[in-house]
XYZ file of N, CA and C in Angstrom:
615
model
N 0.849 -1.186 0.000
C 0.000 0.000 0.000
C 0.885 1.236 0.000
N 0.579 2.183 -1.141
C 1.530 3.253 -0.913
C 0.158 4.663 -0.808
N 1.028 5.195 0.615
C 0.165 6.188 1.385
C 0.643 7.218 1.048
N -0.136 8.063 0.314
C -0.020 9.770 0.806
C 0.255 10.828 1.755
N 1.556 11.452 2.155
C 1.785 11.958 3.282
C 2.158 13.043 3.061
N 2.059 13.840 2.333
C 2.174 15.491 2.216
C 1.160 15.630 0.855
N 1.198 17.124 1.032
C 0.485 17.808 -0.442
C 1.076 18.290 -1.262
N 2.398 18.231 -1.017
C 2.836 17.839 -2.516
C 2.975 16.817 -3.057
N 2.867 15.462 -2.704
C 2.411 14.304 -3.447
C 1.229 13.835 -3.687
N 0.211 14.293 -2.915
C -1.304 14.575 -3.209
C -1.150 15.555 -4.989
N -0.835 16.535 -4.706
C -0.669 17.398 -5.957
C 0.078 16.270 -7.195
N 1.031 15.790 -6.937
C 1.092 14.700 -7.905
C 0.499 13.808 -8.508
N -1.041 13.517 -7.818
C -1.758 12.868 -8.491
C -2.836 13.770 -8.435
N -3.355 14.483 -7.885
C -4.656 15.178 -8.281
C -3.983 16.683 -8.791
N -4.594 17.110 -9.878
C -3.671 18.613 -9.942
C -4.203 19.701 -9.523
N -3.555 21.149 -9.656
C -4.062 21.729 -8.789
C -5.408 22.429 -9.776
N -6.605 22.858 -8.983
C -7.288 23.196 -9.684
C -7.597 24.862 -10.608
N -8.096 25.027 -11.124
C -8.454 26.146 -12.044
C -8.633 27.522 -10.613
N -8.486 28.412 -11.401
C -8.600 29.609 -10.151
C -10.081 30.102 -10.227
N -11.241 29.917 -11.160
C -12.231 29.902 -11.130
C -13.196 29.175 -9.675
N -12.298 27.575 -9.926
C -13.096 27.050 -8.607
C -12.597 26.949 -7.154
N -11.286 28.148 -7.293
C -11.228 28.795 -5.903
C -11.841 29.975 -5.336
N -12.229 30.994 -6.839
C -12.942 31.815 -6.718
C -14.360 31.727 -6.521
N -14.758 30.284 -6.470
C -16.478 30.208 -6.210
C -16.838 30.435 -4.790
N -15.748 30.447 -3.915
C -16.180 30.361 -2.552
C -16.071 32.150 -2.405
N -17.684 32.500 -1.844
C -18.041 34.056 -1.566
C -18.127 34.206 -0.416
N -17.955 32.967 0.593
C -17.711 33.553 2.309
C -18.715 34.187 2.210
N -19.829 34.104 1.647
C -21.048 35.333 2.022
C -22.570 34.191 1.852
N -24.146 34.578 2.402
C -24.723 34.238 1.646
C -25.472 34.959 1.082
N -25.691 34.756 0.014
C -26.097 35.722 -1.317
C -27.545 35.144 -1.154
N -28.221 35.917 -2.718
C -29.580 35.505 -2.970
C -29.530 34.203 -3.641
N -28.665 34.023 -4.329
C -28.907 31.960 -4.787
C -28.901 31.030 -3.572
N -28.092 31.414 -2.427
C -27.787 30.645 -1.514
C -29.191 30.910 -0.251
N -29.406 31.613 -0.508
C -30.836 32.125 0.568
C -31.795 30.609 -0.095
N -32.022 30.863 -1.883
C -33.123 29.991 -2.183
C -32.715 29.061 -2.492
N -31.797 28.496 -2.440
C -30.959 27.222 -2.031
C -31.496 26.741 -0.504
N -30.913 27.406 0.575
C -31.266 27.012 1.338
C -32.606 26.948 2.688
N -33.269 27.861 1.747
C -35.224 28.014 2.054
C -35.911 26.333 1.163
N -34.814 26.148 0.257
C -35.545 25.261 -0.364
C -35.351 23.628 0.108
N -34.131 23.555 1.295
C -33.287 22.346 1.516
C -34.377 22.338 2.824
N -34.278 20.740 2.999
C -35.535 19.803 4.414
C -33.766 19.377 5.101
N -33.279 19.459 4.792
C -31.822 18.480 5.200
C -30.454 19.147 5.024
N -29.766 18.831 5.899
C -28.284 19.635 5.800
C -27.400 18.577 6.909
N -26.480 18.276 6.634
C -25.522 17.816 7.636
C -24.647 18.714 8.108
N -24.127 18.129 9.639
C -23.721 19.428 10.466
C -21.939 18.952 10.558
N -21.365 19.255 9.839
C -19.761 18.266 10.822
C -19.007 19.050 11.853
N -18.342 18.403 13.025
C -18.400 18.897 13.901
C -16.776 18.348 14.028
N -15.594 18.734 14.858
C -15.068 18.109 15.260
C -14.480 18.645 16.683
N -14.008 17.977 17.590
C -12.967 18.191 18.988
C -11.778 18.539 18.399
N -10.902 19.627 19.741
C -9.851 19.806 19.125
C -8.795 19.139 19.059
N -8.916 17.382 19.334
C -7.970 16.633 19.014
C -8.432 16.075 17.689
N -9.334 16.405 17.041
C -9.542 15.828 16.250
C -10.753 14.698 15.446
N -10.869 13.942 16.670
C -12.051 13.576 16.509
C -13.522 13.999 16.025
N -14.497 13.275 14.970
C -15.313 14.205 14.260
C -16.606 13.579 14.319
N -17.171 13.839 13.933
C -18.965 14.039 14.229
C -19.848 14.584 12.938
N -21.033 13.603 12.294
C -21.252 14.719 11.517
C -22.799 13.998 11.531
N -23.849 15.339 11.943
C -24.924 15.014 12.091
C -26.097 15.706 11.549
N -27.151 14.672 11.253
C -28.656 14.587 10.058
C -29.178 15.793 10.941
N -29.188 17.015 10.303
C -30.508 18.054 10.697
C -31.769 18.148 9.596
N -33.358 17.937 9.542
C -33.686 17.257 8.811
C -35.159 18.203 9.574
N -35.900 19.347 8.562
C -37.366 19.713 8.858
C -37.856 20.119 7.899
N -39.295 20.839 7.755
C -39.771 21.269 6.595
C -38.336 22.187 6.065
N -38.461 22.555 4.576
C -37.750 23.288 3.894
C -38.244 24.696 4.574
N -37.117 25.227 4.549
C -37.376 26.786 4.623
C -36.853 26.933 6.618
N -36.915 25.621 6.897
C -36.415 26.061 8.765
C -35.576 26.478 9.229
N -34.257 26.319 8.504
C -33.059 26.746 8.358
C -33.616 28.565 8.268
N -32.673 29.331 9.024
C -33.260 31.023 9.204
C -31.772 31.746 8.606
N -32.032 31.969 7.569
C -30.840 32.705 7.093
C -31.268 34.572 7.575
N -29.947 34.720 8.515
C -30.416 35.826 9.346
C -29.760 37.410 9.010
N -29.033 37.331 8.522
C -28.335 38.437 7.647
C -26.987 37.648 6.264
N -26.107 38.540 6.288
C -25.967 37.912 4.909
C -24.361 36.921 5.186
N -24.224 36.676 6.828
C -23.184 36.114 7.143
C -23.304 35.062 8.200
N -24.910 35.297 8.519
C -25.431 34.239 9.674
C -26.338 33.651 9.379
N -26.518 32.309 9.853
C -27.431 31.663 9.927
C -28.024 30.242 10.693
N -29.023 30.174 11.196
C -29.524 29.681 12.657
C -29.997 27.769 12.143
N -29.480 27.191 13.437
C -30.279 25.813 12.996
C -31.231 25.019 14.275
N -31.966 24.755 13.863
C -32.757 24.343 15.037
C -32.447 23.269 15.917
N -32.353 22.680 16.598
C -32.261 21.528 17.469
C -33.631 20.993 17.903
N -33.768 19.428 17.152
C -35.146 18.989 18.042
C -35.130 17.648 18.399
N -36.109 17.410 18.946
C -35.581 15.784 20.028
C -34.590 14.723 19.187
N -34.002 14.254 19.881
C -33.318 13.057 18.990
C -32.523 12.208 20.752
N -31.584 11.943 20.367
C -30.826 10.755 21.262
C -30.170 11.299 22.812
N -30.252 12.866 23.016
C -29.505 13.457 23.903
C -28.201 13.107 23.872
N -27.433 12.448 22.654
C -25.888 12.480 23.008
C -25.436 13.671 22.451
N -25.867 14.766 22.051
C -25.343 15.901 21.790
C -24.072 15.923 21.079
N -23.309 14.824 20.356
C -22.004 14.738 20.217
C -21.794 16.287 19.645
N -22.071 16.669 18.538
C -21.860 17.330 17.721
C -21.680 19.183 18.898
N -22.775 19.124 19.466
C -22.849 20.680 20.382
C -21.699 20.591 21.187
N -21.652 19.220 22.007
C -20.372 18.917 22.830
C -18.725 19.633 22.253
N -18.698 19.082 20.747
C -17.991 19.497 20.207
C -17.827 20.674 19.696
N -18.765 21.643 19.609
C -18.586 23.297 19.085
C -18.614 23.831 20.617
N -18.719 23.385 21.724
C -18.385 23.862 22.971
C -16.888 24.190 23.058
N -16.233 22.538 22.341
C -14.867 22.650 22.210
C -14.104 23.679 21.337
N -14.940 23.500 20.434
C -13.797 23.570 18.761
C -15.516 23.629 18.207
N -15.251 25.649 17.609
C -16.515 26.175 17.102
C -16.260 25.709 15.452
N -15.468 25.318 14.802
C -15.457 25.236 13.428
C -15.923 24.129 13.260
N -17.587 24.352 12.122
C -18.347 23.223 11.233
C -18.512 23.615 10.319
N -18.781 22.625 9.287
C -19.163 22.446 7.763
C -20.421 21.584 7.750
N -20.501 22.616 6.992
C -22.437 22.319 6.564
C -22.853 21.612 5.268
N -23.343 20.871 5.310
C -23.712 20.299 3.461
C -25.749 19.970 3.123
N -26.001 21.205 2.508
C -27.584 21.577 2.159
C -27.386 20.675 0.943
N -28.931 20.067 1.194
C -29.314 18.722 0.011
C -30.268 19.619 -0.344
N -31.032 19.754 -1.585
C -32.335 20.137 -1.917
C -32.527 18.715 -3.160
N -33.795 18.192 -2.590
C -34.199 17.608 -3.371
C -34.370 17.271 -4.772
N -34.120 16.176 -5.347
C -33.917 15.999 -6.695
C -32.854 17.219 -7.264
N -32.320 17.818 -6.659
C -31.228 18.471 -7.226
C -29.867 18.251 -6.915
N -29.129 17.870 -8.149
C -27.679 17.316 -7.453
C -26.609 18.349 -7.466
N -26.285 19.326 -8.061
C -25.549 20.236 -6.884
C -26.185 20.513 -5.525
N -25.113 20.207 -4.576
C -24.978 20.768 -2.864
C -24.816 22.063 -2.781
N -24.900 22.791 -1.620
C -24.431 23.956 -0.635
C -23.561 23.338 -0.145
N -21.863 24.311 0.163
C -21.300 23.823 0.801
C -20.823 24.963 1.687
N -21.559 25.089 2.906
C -21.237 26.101 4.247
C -19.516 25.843 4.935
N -18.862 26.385 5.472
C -18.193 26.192 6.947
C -17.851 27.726 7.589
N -17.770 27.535 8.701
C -17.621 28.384 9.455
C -17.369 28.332 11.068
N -18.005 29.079 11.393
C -18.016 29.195 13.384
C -19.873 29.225 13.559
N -19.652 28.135 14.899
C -20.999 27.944 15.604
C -21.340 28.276 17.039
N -21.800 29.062 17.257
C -22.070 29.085 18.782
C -23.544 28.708 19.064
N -23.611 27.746 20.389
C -24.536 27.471 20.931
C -25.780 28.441 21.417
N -26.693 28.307 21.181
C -27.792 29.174 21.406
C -29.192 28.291 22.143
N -28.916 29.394 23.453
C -30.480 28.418 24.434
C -31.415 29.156 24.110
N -31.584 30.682 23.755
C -32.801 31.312 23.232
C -31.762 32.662 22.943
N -32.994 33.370 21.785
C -32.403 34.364 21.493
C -33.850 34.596 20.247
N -34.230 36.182 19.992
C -35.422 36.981 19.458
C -36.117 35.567 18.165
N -35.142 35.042 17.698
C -35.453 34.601 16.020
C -35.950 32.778 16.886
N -35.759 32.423 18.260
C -36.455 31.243 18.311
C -37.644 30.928 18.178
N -38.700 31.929 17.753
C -39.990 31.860 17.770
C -40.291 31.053 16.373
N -39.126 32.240 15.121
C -39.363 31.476 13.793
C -38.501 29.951 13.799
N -38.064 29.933 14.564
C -37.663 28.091 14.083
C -38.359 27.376 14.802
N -39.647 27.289 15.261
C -40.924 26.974 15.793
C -41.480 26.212 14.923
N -41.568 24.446 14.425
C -42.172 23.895 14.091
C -43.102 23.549 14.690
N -44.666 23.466 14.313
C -45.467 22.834 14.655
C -45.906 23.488 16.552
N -45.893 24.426 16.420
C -46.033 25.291 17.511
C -45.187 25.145 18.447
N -43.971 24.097 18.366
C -43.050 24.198 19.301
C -41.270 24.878 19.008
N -41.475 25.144 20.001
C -40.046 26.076 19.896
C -38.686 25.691 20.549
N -37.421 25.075 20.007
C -36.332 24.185 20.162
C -35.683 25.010 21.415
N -35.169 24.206 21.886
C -34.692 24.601 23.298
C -32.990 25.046 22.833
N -32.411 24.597 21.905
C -30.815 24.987 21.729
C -31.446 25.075 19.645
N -30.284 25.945 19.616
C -30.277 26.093 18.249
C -28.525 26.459 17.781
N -28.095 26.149 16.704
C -26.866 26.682 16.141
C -26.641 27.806 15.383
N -26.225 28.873 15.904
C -26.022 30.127 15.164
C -24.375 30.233 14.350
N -24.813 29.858 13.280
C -23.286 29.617 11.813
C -23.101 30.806 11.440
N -21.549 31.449 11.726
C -21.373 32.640 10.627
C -20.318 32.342 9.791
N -20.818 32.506 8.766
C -20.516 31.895 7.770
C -18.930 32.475 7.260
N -18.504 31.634 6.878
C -17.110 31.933 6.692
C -16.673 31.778 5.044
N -17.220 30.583 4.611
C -16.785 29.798 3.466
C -18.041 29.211 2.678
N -18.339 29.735 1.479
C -19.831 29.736 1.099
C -19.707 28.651 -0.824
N -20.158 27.824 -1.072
C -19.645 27.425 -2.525
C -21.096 26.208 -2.952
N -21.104 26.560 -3.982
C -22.220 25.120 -4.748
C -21.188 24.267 -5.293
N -21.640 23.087 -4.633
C -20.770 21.859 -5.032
C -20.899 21.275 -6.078
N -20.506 20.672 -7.322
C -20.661 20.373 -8.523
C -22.007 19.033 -7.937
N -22.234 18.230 -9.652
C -23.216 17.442 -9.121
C -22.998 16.367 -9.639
N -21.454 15.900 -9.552
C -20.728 14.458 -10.211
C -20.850 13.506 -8.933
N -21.028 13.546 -7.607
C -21.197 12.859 -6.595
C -22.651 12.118 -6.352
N -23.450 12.953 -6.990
C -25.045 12.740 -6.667
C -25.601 11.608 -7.751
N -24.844 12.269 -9.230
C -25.007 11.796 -10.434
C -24.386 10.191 -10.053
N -23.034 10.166 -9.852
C -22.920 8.702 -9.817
C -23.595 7.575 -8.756
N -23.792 8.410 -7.675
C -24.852 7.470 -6.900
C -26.259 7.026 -7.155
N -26.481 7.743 -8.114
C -28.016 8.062 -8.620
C -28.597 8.314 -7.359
N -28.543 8.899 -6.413
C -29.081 9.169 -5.113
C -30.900 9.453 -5.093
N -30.964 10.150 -6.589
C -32.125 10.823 -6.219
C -33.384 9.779 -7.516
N -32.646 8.667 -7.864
C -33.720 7.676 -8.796
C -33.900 6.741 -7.954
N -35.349 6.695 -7.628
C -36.055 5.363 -6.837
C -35.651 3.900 -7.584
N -35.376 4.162 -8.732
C -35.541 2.435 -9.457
C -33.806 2.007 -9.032
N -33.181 2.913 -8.381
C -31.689 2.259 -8.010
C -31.260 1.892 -6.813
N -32.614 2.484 -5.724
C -32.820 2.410 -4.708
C -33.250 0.611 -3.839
N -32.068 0.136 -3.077
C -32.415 -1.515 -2.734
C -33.598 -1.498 -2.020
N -34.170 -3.067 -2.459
C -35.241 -3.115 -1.590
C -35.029 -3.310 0.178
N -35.805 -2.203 0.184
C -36.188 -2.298 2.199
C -35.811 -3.647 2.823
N -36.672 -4.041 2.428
C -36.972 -5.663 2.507
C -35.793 -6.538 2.895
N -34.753 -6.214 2.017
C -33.327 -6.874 2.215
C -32.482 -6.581 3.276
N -32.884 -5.187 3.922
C -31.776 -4.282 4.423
C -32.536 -4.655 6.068
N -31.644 -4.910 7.266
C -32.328 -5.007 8.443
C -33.299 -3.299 9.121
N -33.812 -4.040 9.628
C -34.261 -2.892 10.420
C -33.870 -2.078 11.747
N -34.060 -1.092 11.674
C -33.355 -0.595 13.188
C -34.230 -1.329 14.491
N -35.166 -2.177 14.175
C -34.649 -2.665 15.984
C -33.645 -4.021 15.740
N -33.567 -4.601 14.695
C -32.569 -5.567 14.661
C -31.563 -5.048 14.712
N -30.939 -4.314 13.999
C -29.852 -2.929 14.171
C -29.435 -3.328 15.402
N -30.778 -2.147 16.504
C -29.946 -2.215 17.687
C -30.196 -3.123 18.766
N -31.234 -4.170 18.620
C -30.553 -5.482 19.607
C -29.603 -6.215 19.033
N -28.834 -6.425 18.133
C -27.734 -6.966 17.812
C -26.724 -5.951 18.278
N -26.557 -5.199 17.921
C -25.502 -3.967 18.618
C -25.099 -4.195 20.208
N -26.456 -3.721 20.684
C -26.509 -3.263 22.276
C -26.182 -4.585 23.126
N -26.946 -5.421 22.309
C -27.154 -7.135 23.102
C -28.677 -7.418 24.022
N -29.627 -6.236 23.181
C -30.902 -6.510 23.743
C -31.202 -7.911 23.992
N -31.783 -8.292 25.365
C -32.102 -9.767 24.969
C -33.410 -10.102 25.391
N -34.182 -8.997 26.170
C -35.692 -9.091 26.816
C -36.726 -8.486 26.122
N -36.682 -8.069 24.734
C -37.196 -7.186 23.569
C -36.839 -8.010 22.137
N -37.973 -8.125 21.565
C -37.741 -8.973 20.032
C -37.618 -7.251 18.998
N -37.117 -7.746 17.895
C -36.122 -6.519 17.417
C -37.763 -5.702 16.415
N -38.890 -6.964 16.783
C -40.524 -6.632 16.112
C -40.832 -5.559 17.041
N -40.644 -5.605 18.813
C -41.012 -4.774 19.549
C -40.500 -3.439 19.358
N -38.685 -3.477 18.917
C -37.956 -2.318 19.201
C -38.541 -1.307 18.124
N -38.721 -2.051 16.766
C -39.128 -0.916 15.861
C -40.280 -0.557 15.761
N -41.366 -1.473 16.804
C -42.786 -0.648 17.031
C -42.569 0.480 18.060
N -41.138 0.365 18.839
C -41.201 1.365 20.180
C -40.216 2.729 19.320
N -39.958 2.271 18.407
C -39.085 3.235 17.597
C -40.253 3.937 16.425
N -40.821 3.434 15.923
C -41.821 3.917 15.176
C -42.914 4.854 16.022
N -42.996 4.592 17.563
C -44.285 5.277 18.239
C -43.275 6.914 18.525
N -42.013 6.546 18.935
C -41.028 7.604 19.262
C -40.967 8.561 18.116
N -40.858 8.046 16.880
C -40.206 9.084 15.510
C -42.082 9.501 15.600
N -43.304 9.034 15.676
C -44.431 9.862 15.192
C -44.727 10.501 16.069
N -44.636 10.795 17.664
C -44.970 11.500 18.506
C -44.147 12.785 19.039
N -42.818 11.766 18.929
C -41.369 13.365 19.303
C -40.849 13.391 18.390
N -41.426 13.817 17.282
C -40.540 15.063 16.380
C -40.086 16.255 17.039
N -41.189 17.027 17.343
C -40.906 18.223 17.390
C -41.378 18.679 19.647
């Protein structure tokens, strides 16, 4: 196995790129990137500690929840999920994340990074209020590093054609998932995903 250990031998096999697609990054968000991201249900959050260790987690609501708040900030909601917080834990540490906005059936990305600070309330929690409830922590991103990602990643996965998509059927389910994981042994893995199915329709929001 021969490993890559500097960037100048990285540069030896990948070259360097055009100054166009260094110039795409506007560190700002503009009006494409506003309706870009009014239009995205989904964005991943990556997070890392400052040793290094990384984290990168599903934020996922109607389109438009994401609050783009002036033209260098912008807010993300927090709503029930697992309480391991990895990701907040980690901008406690080490505020630098990268953001990646999906909009549906469209295969260019948003590609955010910047600085995050934790937010327990502040004037704009009212609008990230799904469903009459209002998130107890939210992420306030100022944006640092702003770019649309080409759409050769999406294209080769076919991500967004159902007919390439495996059947369900084949793939286990999350309570088999996690009594094989955990070592459930007083719960059949039929129970876990009826107790997982009552959880995802009642605490969303």
């Amino acid at each position: 196995m021969r490993t890559v250990r500097s960037e100048a031998e990285l540069r030896e096999i990948v070259q360097e790129p055009s100054q166009a697609i260094w110039d795409k990054d506007i560190g700002r968000i503009d009006a494409h990137a506003r309706t870009l991201i009014a239009h995205s249900p989904f964005v991943l959050v990556a997070t890392s500690t400052p040793d290094g260790s990384c984290d990168v987690s599903p934020k996922g609501d109607p389109a438009g929840s994401v609050l783009v708040l002036d033209d260098h900030r912008l807010a993300i909601a927090d709503r029930p999920g697992n309480h391991r917080v990895d990701g907040f834990r980690n901008v406690l540490r080490n505020p630098h994340v990268g953001l990646l906005f999906l909009v549906p059936g469209m295969n260019e990305t948003l590609r955010v990074n910047g600085r995050a600070t934790l937010v327990s309330d502040a004037p704009f929690f009212d609008d990230l209020a799904v469903q009459g409830k209002r998130p107890r922590l939210a992420l306030l991103v100022e944006v640092e590093e702003l770019y649309l990602h080409c759409a050769k990643a999406l294209l080769r996965s076919s991500l967004w054609r159902p007919e390439t998509w495996p059947d369900r059927g084949a793939l286990p389910t999350a309570g088999r998932v996690f009594k094989d994981h955990i070592g459930i042994k007083q719960f059949s893995a039929e129970q876990i995903d009826e107790d997982l199915d009552r959880d995802a329709e009642n605490n969303r929001y």
